[in-house]
Short mmCIF file of C-alpha atoms in Angstrom, two decimals:
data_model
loop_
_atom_site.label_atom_id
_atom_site.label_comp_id
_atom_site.label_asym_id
_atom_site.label_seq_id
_atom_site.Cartn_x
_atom_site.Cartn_y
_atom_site.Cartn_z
CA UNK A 26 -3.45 -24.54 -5.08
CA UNK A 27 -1.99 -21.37 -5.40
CA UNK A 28 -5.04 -19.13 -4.35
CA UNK A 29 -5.38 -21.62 -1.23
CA UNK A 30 -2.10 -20.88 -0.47
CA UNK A 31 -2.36 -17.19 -0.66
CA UNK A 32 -5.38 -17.18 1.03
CA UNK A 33 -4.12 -19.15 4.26
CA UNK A 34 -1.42 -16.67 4.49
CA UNK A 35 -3.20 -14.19 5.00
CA UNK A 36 -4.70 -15.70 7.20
CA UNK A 37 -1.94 -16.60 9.34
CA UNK A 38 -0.70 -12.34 9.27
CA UNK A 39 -4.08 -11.80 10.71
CA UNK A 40 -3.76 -14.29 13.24
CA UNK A 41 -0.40 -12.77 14.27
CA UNK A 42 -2.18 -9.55 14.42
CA UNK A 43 -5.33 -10.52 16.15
CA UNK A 44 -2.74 -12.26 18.96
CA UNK A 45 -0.96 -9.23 19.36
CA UNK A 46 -3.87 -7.31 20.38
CA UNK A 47 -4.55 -10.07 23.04
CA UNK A 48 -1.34 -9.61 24.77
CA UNK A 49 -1.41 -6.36 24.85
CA UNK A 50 -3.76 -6.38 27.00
CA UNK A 51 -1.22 -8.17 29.56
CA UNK A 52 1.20 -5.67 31.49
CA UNK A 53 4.26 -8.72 31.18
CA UNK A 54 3.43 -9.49 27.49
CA UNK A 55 4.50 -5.49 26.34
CA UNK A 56 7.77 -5.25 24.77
CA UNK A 57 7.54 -1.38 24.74
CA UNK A 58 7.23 -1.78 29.16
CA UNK A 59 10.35 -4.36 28.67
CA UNK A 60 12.25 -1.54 26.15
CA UNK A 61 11.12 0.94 29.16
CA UNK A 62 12.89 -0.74 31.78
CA UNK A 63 15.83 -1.79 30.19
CA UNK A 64 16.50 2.34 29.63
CA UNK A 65 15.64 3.02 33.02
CA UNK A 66 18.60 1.06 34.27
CA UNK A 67 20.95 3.23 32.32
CA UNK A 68 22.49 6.49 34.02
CA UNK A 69 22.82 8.63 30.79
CA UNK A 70 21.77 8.90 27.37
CA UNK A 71 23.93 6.52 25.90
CA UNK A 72 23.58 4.15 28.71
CA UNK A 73 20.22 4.12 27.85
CA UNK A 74 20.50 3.33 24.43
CA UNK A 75 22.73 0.89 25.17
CA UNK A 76 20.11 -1.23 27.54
CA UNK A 77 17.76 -0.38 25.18
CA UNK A 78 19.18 -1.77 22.12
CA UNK A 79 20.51 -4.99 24.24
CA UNK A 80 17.08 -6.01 25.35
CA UNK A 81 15.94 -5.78 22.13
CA UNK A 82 19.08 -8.19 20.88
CA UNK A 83 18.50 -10.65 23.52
CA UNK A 84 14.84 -11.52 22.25
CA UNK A 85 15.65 -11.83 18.85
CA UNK A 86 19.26 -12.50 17.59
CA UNK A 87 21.02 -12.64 20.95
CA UNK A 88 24.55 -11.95 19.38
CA UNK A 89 25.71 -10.09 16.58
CA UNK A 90 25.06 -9.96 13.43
CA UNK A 91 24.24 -13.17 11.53
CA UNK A 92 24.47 -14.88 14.93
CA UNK A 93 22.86 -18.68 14.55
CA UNK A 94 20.98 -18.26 18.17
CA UNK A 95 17.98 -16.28 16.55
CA UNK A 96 14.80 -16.68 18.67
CA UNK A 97 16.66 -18.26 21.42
CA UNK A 98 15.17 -16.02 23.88
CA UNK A 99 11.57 -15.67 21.91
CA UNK A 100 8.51 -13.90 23.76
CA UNK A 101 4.84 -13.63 22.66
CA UNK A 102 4.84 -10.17 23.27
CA UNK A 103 2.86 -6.98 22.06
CA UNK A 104 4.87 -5.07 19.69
CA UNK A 105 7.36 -8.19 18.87
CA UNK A 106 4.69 -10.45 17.51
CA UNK A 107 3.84 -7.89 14.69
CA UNK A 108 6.82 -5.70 14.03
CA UNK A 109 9.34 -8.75 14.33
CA UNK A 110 7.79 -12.11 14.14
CA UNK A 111 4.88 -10.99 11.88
CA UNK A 112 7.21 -9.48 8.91
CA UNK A 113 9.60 -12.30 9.09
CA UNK A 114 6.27 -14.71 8.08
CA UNK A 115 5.03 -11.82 5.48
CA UNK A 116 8.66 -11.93 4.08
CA UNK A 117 8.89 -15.70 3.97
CA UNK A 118 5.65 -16.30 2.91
CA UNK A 119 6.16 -13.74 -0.04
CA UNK A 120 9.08 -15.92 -1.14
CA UNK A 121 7.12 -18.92 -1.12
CA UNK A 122 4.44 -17.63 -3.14
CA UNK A 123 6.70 -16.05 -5.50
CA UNK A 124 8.60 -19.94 -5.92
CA UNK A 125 4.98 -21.25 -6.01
CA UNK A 126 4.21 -18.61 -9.22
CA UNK A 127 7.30 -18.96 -10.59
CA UNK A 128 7.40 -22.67 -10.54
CA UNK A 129 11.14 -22.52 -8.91
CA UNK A 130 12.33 -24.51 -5.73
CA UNK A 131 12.00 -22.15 -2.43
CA UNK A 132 15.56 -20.79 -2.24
CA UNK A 133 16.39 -21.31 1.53
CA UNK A 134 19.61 -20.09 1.60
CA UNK A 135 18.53 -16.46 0.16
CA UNK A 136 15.60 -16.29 2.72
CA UNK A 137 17.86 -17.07 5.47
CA UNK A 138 20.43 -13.86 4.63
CA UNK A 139 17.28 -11.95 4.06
CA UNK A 140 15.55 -12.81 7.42
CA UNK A 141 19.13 -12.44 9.09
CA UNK A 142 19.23 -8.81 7.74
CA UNK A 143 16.33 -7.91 8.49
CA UNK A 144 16.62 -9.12 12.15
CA UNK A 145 19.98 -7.29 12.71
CA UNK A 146 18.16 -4.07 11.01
CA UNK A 147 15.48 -4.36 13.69
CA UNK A 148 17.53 -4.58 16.64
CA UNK A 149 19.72 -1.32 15.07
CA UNK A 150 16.49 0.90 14.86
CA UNK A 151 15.35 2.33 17.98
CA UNK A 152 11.35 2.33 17.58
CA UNK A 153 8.87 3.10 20.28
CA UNK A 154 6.12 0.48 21.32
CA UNK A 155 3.34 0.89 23.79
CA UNK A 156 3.96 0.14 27.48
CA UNK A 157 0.33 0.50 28.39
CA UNK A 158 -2.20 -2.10 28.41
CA UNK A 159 -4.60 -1.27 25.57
CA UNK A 160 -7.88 -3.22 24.97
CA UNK A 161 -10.15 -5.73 26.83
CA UNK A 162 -8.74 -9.21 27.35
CA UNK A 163 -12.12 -11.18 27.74
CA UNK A 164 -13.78 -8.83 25.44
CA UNK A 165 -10.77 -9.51 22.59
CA UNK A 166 -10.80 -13.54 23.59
CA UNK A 167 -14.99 -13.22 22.48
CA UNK A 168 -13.81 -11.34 19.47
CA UNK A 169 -11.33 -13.83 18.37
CA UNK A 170 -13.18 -17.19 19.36
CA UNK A 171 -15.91 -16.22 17.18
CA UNK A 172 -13.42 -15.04 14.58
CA UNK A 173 -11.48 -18.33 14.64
CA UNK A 174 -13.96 -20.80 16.25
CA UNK A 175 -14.33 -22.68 12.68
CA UNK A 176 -10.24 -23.69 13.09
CA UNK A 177 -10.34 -24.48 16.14
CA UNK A 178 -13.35 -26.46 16.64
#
């Protein structure tokens, strides 16, 4: 059922989304504090951009571009879960949906160039994340039991 479907995914974005707020509430779970301290080890600007751009290669495509070792290194961290992890599932659950509406088989092979893109676009840009706590963990856990307690029970 395509509304079924449609609905669950969106589902599963807000799940990514609701988990990212949880870990951000955990000083090792912030990519923006890992970002931070890869730059601090560098002695000069482009040193810095350097580490910074590596540490964001080693948790996602650790290589170059198009490398097969994607998600080798993975982390559940704040920042990564939603700007990485999150729009690769929006982007491959768009293509499913589309192949569901258009009655066509899922074309894997497309997805995969697009996804590998994307990733090497993402570890090119240089964007901030926090590397501050920011919420309540128990207070978020409440939140998101009774938000999810139907699945899980």
């Amino acid at each position: 059922d395509l509304q079924a479907l449609i609905s669950d995914s969106s589902r599963m974005i807000d799940l990514i989304n609701d988990l990212d707020k949880l870990v951000a509430t955990q000083p090792s779970l912030l990519l923006g504090k890992w970002l931070k301290d890869a730059e601090n080890m560098g002695r000069n600007k482009n040193e810095k951009l350097y580490f910074r751009k590596d540490a964001r290669n080693i948790i996602t495509t650790w290589g170059g571009e198009g490398q097969s070792l994607n998600d080798y290194a993975n982390r559940s961290w704040s920042g990564l879960l939603t700007d990485f992890y999150g729009v690769r599932w929006k982007m491959f659950l768009h293509r499913v949906i589309t192949a569901v509406k258009a009655n066509v088989p899922f074309d894997e092979n497309a997805f995969d160039e697009e996804v590998k893109a994307f990733e090497w676009q993402w570890v090119q840009k240089d964007k901030n994340f926090p590397d501050e706590l920011s919420g309540d963990a128990v207070k978020i856990s409440k939140q998101l039991y009774k938000k999810y307690k139907d699945v899980i029970q």
